[in-house]
Short mmCIF file of C-alpha atoms and ligand atoms in Angstrom, two decimals:
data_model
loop_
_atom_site.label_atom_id
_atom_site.label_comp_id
_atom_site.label_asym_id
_atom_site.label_seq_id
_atom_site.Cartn_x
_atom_site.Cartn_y
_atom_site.Cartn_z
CA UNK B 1 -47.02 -17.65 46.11
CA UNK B 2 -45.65 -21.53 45.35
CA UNK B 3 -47.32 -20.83 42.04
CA UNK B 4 -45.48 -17.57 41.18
CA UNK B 5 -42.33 -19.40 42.28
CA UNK B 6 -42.72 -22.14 39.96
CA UNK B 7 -43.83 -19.74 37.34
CA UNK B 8 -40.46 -17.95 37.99
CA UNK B 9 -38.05 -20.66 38.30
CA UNK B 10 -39.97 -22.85 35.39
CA UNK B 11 -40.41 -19.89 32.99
CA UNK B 12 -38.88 -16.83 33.71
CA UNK B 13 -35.56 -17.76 34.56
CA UNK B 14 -34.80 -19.87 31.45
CA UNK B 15 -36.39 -17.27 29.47
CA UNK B 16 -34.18 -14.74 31.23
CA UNK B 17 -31.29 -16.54 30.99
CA UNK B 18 -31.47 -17.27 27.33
CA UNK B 19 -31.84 -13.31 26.46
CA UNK B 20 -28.61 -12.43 28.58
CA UNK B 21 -26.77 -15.07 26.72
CA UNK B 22 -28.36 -13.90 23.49
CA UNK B 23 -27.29 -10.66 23.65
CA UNK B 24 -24.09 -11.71 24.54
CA UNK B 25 -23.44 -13.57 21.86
CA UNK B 26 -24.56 -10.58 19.58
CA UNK B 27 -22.07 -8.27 20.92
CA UNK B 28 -19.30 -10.72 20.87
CA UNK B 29 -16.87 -9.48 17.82
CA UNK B 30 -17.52 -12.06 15.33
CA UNK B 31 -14.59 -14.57 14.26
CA UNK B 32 -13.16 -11.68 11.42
CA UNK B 33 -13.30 -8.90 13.47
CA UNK B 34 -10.10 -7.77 14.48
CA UNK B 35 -9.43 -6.20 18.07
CA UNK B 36 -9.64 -2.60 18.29
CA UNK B 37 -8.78 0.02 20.85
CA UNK B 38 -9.72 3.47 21.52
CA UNK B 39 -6.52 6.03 20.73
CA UNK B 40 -5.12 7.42 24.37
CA UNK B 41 -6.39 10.71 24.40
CA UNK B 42 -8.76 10.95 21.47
CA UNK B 43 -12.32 9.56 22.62
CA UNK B 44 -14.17 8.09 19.80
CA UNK B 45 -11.02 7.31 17.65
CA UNK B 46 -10.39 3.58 17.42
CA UNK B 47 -7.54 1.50 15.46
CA UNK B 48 -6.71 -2.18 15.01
CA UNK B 49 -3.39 -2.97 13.66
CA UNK B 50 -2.73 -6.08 11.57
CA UNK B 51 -0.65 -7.99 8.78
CA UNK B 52 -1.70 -7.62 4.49
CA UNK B 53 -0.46 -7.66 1.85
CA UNK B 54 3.07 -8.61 2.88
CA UNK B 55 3.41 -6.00 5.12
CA UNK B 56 1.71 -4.08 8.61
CA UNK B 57 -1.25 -1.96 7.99
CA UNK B 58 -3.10 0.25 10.13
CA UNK B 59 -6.82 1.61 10.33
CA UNK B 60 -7.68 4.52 12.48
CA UNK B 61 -11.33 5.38 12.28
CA UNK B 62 -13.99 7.92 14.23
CA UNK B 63 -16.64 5.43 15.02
CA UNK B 64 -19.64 5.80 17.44
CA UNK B 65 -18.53 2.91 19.28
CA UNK B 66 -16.25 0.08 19.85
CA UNK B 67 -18.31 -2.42 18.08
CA UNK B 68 -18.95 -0.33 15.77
CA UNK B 69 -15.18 0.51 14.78
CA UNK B 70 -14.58 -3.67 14.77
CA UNK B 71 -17.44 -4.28 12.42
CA UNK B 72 -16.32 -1.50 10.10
CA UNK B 73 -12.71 -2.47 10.51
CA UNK B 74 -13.81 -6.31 10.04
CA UNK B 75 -15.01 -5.52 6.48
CA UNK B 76 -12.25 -2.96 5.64
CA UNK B 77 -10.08 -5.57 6.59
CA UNK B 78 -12.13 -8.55 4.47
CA UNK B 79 -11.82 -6.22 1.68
CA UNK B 80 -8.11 -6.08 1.44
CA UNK B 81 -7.50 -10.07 2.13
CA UNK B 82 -10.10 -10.46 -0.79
CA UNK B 83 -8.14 -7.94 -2.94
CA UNK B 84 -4.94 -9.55 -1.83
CA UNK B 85 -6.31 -12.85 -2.80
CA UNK B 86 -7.32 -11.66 -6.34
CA UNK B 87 -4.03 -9.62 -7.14
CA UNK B 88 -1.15 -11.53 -5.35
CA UNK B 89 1.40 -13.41 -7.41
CA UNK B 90 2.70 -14.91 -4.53
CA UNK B 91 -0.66 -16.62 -4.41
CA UNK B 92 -1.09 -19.54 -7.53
CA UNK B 93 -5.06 -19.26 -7.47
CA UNK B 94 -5.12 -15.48 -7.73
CA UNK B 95 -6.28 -14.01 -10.66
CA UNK B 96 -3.10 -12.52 -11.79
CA UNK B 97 -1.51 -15.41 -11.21
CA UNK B 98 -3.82 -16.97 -13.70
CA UNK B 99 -3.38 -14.04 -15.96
CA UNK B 100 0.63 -14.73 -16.09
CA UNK B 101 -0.01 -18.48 -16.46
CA UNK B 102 -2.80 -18.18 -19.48
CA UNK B 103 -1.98 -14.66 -21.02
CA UNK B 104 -0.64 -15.53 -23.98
CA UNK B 105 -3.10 -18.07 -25.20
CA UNK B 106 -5.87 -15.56 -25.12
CA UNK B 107 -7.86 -12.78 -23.64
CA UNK B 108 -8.05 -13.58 -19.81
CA UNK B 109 -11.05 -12.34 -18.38
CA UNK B 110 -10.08 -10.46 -14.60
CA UNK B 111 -13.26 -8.88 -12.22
CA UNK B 112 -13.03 -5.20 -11.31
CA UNK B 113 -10.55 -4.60 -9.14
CA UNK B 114 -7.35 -6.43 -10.75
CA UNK B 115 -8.58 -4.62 -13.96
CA UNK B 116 -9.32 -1.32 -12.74
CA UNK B 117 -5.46 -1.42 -11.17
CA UNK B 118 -4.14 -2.63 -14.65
CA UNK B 119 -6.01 0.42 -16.16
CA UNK B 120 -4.55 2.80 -13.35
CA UNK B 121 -1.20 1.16 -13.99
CA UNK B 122 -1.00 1.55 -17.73
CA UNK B 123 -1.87 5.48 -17.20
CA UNK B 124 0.72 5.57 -14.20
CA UNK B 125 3.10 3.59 -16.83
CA UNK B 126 2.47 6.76 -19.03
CA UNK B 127 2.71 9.03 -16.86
CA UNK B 128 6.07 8.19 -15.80
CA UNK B 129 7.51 7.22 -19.33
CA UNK B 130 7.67 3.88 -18.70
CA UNK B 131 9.47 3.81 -15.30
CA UNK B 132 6.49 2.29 -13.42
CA UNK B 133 5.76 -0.64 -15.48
CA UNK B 134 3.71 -4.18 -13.95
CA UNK B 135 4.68 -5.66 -16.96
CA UNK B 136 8.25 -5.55 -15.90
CA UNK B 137 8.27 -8.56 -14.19
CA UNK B 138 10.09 -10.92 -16.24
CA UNK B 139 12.83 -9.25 -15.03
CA UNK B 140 11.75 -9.86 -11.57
CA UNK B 141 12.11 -13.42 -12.43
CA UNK B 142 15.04 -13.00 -14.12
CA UNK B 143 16.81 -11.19 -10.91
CA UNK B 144 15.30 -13.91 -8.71
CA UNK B 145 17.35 -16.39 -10.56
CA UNK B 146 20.23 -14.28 -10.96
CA UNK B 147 19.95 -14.20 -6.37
CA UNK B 148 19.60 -18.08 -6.39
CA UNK B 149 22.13 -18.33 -8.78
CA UNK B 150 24.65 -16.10 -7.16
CA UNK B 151 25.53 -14.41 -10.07
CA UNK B 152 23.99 -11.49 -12.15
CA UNK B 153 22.62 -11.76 -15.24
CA UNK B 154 24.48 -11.65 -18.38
CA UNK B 155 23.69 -8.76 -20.95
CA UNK B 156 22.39 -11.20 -23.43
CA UNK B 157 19.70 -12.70 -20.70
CA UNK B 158 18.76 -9.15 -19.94
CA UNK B 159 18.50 -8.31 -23.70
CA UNK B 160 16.19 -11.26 -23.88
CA UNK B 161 14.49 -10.61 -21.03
CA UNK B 162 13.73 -6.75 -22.11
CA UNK B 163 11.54 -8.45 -25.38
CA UNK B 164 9.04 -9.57 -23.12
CA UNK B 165 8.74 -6.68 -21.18
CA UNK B 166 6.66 -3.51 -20.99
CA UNK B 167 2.76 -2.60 -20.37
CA UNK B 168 3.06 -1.39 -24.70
CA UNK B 169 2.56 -5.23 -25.28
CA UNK B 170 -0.52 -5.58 -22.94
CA UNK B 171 -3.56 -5.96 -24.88
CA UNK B 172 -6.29 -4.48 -22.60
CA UNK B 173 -9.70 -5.10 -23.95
CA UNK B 174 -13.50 -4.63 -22.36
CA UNK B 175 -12.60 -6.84 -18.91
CA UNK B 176 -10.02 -8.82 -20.46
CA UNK B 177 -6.20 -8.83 -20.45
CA UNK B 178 -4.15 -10.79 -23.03
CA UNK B 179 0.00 -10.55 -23.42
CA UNK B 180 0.98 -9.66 -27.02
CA UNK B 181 4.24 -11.78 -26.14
CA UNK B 182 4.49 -15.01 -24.67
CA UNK B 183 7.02 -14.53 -21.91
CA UNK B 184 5.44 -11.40 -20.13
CA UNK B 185 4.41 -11.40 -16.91
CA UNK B 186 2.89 -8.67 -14.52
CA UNK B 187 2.93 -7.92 -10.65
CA UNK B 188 1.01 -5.22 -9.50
CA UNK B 189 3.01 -4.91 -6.03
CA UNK B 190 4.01 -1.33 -6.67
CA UNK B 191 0.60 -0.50 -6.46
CA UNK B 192 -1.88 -2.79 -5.59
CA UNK B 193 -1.45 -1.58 -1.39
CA UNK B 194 -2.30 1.44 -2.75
CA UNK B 195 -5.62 0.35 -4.54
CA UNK B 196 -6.05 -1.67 -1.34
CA UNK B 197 -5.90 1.48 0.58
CA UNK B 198 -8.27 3.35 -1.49
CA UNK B 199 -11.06 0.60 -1.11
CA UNK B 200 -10.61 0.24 2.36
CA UNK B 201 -11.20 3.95 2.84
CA UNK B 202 -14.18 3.33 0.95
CA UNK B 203 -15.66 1.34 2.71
CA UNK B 204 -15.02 2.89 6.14
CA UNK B 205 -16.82 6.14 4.93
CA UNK B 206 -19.48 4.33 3.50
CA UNK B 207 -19.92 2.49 6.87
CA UNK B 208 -20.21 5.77 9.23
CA UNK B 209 -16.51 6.86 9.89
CA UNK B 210 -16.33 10.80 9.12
CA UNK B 211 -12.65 10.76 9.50
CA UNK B 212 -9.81 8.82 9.38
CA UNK B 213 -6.28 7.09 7.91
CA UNK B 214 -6.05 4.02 6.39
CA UNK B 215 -2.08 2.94 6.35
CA UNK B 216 -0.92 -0.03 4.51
CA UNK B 217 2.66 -0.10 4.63
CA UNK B 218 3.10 3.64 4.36
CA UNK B 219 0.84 4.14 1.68
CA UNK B 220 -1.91 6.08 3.69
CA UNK B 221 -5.07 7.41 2.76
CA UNK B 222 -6.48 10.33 5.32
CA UNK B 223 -10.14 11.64 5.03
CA UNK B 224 -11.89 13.78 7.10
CA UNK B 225 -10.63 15.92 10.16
CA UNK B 226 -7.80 14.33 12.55
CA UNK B 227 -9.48 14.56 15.95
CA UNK B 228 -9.01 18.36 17.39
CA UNK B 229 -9.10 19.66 13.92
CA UNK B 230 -6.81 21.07 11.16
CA UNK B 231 -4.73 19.33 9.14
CA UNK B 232 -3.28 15.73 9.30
CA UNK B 233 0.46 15.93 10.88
CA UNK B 234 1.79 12.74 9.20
CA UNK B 235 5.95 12.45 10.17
CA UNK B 236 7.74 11.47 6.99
CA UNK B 237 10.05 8.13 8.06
CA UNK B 238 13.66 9.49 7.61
CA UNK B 239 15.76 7.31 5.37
CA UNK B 240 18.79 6.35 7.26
CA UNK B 241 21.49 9.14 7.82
CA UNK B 242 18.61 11.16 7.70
CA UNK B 243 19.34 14.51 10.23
CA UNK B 244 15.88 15.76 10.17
CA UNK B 245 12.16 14.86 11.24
CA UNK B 246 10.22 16.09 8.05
CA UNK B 247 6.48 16.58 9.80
CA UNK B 248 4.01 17.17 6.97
CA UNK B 249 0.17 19.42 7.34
CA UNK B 250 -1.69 17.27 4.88
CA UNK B 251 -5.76 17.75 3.48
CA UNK B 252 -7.17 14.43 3.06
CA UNK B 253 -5.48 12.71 0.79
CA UNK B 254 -3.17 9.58 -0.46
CA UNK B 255 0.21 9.74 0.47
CA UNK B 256 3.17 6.86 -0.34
CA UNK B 257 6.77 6.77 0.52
CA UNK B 258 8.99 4.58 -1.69
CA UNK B 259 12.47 3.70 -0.03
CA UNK B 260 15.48 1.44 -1.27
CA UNK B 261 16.35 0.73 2.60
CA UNK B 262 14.32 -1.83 3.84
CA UNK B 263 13.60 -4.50 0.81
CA UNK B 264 16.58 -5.39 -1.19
CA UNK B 265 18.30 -8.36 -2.46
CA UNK B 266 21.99 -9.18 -2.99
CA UNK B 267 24.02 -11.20 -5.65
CA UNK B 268 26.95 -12.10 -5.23
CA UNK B 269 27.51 -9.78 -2.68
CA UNK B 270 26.42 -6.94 -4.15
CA UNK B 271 22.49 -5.24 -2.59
CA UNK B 272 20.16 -4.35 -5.34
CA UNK B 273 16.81 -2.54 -4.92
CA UNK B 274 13.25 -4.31 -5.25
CA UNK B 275 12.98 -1.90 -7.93
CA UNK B 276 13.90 -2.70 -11.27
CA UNK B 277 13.88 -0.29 -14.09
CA UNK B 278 12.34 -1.61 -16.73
CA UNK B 279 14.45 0.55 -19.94
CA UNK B 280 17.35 -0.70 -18.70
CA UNK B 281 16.63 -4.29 -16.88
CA UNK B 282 18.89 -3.47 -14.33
CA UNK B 283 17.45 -2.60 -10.80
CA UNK B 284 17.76 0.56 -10.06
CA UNK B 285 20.17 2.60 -7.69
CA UNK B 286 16.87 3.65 -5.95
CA UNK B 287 16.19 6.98 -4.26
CA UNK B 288 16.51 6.97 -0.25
CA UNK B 289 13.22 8.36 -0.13
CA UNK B 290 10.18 9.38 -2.15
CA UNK B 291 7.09 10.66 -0.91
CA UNK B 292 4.12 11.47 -3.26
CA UNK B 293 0.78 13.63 -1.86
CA UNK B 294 -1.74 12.78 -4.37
CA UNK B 295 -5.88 13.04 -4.63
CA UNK B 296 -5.40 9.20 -3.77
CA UNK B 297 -3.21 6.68 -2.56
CA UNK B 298 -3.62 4.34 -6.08
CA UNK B 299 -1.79 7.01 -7.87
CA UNK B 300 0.75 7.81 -4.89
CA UNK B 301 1.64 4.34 -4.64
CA UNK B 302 2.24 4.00 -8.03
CA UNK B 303 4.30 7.37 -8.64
CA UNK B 304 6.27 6.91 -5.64
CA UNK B 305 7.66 3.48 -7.18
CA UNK B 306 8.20 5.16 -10.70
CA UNK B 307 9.92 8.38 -9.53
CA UNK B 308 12.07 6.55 -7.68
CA UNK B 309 13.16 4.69 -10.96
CA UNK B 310 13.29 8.06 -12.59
CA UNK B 311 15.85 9.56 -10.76
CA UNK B 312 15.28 13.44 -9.43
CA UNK B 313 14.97 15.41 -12.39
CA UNK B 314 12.56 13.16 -14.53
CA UNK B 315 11.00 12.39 -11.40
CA UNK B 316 9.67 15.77 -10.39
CA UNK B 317 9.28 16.60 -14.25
CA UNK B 318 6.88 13.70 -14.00
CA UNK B 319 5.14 14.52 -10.39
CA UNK B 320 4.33 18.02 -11.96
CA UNK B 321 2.71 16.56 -14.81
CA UNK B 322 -0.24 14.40 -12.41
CA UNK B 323 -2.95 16.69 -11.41
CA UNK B 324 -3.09 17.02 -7.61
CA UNK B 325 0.32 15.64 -6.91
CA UNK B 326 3.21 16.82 -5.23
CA UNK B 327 7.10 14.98 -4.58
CA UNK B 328 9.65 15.16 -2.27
CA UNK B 329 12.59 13.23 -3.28
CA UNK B 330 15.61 12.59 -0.92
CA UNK B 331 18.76 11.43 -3.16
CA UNK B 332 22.12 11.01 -1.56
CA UNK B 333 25.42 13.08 -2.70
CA UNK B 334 28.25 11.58 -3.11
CA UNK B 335 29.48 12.53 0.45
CA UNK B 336 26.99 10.27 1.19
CA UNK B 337 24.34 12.77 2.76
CA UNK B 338 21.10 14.00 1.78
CA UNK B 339 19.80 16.20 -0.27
CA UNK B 340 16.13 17.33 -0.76
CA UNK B 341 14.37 17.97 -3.44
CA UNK B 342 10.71 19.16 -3.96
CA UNK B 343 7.83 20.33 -6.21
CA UNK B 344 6.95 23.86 -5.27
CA UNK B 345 3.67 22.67 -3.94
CA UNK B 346 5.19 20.27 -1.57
CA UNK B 347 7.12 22.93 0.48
CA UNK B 348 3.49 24.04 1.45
CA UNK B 349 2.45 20.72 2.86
CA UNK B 350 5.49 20.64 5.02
CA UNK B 351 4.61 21.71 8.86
CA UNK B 352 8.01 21.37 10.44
CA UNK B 353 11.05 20.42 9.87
CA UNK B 354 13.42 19.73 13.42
CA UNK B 355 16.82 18.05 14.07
CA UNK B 356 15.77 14.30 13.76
CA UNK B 357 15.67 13.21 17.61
CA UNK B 358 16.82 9.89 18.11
CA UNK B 359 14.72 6.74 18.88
CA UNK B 360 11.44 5.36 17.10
CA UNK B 361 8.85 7.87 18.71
CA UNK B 362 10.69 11.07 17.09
CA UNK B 363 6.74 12.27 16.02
CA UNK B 364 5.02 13.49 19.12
CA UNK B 365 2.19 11.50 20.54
CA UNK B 366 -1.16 10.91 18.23
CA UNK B 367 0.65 11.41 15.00
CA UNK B 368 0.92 8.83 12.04
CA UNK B 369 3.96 7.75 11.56
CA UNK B 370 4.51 7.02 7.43
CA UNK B 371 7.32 4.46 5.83
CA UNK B 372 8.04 3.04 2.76
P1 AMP F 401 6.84 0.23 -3.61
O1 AMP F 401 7.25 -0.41 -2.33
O2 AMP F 401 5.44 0.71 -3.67
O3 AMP F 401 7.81 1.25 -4.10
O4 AMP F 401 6.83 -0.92 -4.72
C1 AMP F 401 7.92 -1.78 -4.94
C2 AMP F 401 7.40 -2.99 -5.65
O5 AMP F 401 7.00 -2.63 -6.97
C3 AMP F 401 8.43 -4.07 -5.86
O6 AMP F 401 8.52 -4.91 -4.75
C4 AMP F 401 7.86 -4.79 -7.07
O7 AMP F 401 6.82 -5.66 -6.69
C5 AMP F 401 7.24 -3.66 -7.87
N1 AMP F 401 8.14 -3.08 -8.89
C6 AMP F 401 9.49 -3.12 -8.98
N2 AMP F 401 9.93 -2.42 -10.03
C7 AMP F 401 8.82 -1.91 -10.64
C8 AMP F 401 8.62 -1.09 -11.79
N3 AMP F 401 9.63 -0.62 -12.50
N4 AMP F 401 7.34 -0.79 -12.13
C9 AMP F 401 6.30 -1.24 -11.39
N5 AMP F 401 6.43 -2.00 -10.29
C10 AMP F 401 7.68 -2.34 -9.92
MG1 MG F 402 4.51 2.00 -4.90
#
């Protein structure tokens, strides 16, 4: 009896005592994982919500568990801070930072993702006639100046400017980029949330999740069945003085809305869009609203930024040109309302349209909500 005692309280118990806080520590969510939460109402759908890339992003995931939602989510997640870190010009060590520093000296050698968005941006540059353009950020630089300085750019600085701009003067080579110009510049943050997006799905599916949406920003990716069934209902975020709540049906698929009302920049009093068209140097008088469906959420991410530089009719003339892709364009008339304008394909995606209800929870409950 003593003996089993001391057997107990000398053996056992430690022993016992070092499993519980063993498997503890296992299930604790490591330091990356981010905090998840099953969706009210839809048992084994989890999301975690957190800041990328500039902006909010979203994953929603069917996962077998809690744990193992936050371990997918933890390397979706890694995978977009690592892209962000490689692609960012806001960030000096990134590699397109390095690209815009050492360009013109020589061929710059970039790993696969920064080059495989170059290579989706050059054919998105094509696509679009030159509207979507990442080597159209000299003039970024030259607008910042021009919103420091407090005035805008003379036509002789924009003239200037122009020679150094344009993806024509890119010289993209095996897993190199080098700038035919000294001068140019790109910035890949008309698309790179979209890439982003794309790899993040990626990895989710690869990882277990059978359905899902992965929302950076309001470029979204959706894949598999929403839970229930059907189609994704995916509310289209109405551009002020908008009057209705566009809810779309979607298939999986990428889906980006570009708007001009909530990044812009003034000088001298006068707002100018984030986008800058890169035929003119000017930024433009951008759309209200453009949404682009396409196969992924690369190319809608990158479309939705050039159509809205193209203006309705190029834009759609360009939308019907992708494979896969469909546009819905809201421009404003001169009364100042909107007007909607769509590729004959999109009219099939759209669910419902209602009076716009006010308040931020217009889309009933369990819905994704989609900005630009
Ligand atoms: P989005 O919010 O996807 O429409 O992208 C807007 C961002 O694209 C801007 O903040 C710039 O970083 C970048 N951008 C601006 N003008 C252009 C352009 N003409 N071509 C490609 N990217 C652009
Ligand atoms: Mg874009």
């Amino acid at each position: 009896m003593r003996a089993n005692r001391t057997l107990w309280i000398g053996l056992i118990a430690p022993a016992a005592v070092a499993f519980v806080a063993a498997a503890v520590w296992l299930r604790r969510p490591a330091a990356d994982e981010p905090a998840v939460n099953e969706r009210p109402g839809e048992p084994g759908t989890y999301e975690t919500r957190f800041d990328a890339m500039g902006t909010r992003g979203r994953f929603q995931a069917a996962a077998p568990g809690a744990a193992a939602a936050r371990r997918m989510f933890g390397h979706a997640l890694r995978e977009v801070r690592t892209l962000e870190d490689l692609m960012s010009t806001y960030k000096p060590a990134s590699e397109v930072s390095r690209l815009n520093r050492l360009g013109a000296d020589g061929p710059v050698v970039l790993s696969r993702d920064p080059m495989a968005v170059i290579r989706k941006s050059v054919e998105v540059a094509r696509l679009t006639g030159g509207a979507f353009d990442v080597a159209y950020a000299p003039l970024r630089t030259l607008w910042r100046r021009a919103q420091n300085d407090g005035r805008v750019p003379t036509d002789a600085d924009v003239r200037k400017t122009l020679e150094t701009v344009g993806s024509d003067k890119l010289i993209v080579e095996g897993d190199t980029v080098r700038f035919g110009v000294r001068g140019m510049e790109v910035d890949l943050g008309g698309i790179a949330k979209g890439y982003a997006v794309d790899l993040a799905t990626g990895i989710l599916q690869r990882e277990g999740a059978t359905a899902g949406i992965v929302d950076l920003g309001g470029n979204l990716r959706l894949f598999g069945e929403p839970p229930g069934g059907g189609k994704w209902r995916v509310e289209v975020n109405p551009p002020p003085g908008a009057t209705e709540d566009i809810i779309l049906a979607l298939p999986p698929c990428g889906i980006a809305t570009s708007g001009d009302y909530e990044r812009y920049f003034t000088v001298g009093g006068r707002r100018f869009s984030h986008i800058i068209d890169p035929r003119t140097g000017w930024p433009v008088e951008a759309m209200p609203s453009v949404t682009i469906v396409a196969p992924d959420a690369t190319t809608a991410d990158g479309l939705s930024t050039g159509v809205s530089v193209l203006g309705v009719k190029e834009g759609l003339a360009a939308a019907r040109k992708a494979p896969g892709v469909e546009c819905m364009i809201m421009s404003r008339r001169p009364d100042g309302s909107l007007e909607k304008t769509m590729t004959p394909g999109f009219e099939k995606l759209i669910d419902s349209v209602t009076p716009l209800r006010p308040g931020p929870d217009a889309a009933p409950a369990g819905e994704a909500r989609e900005g630009g």
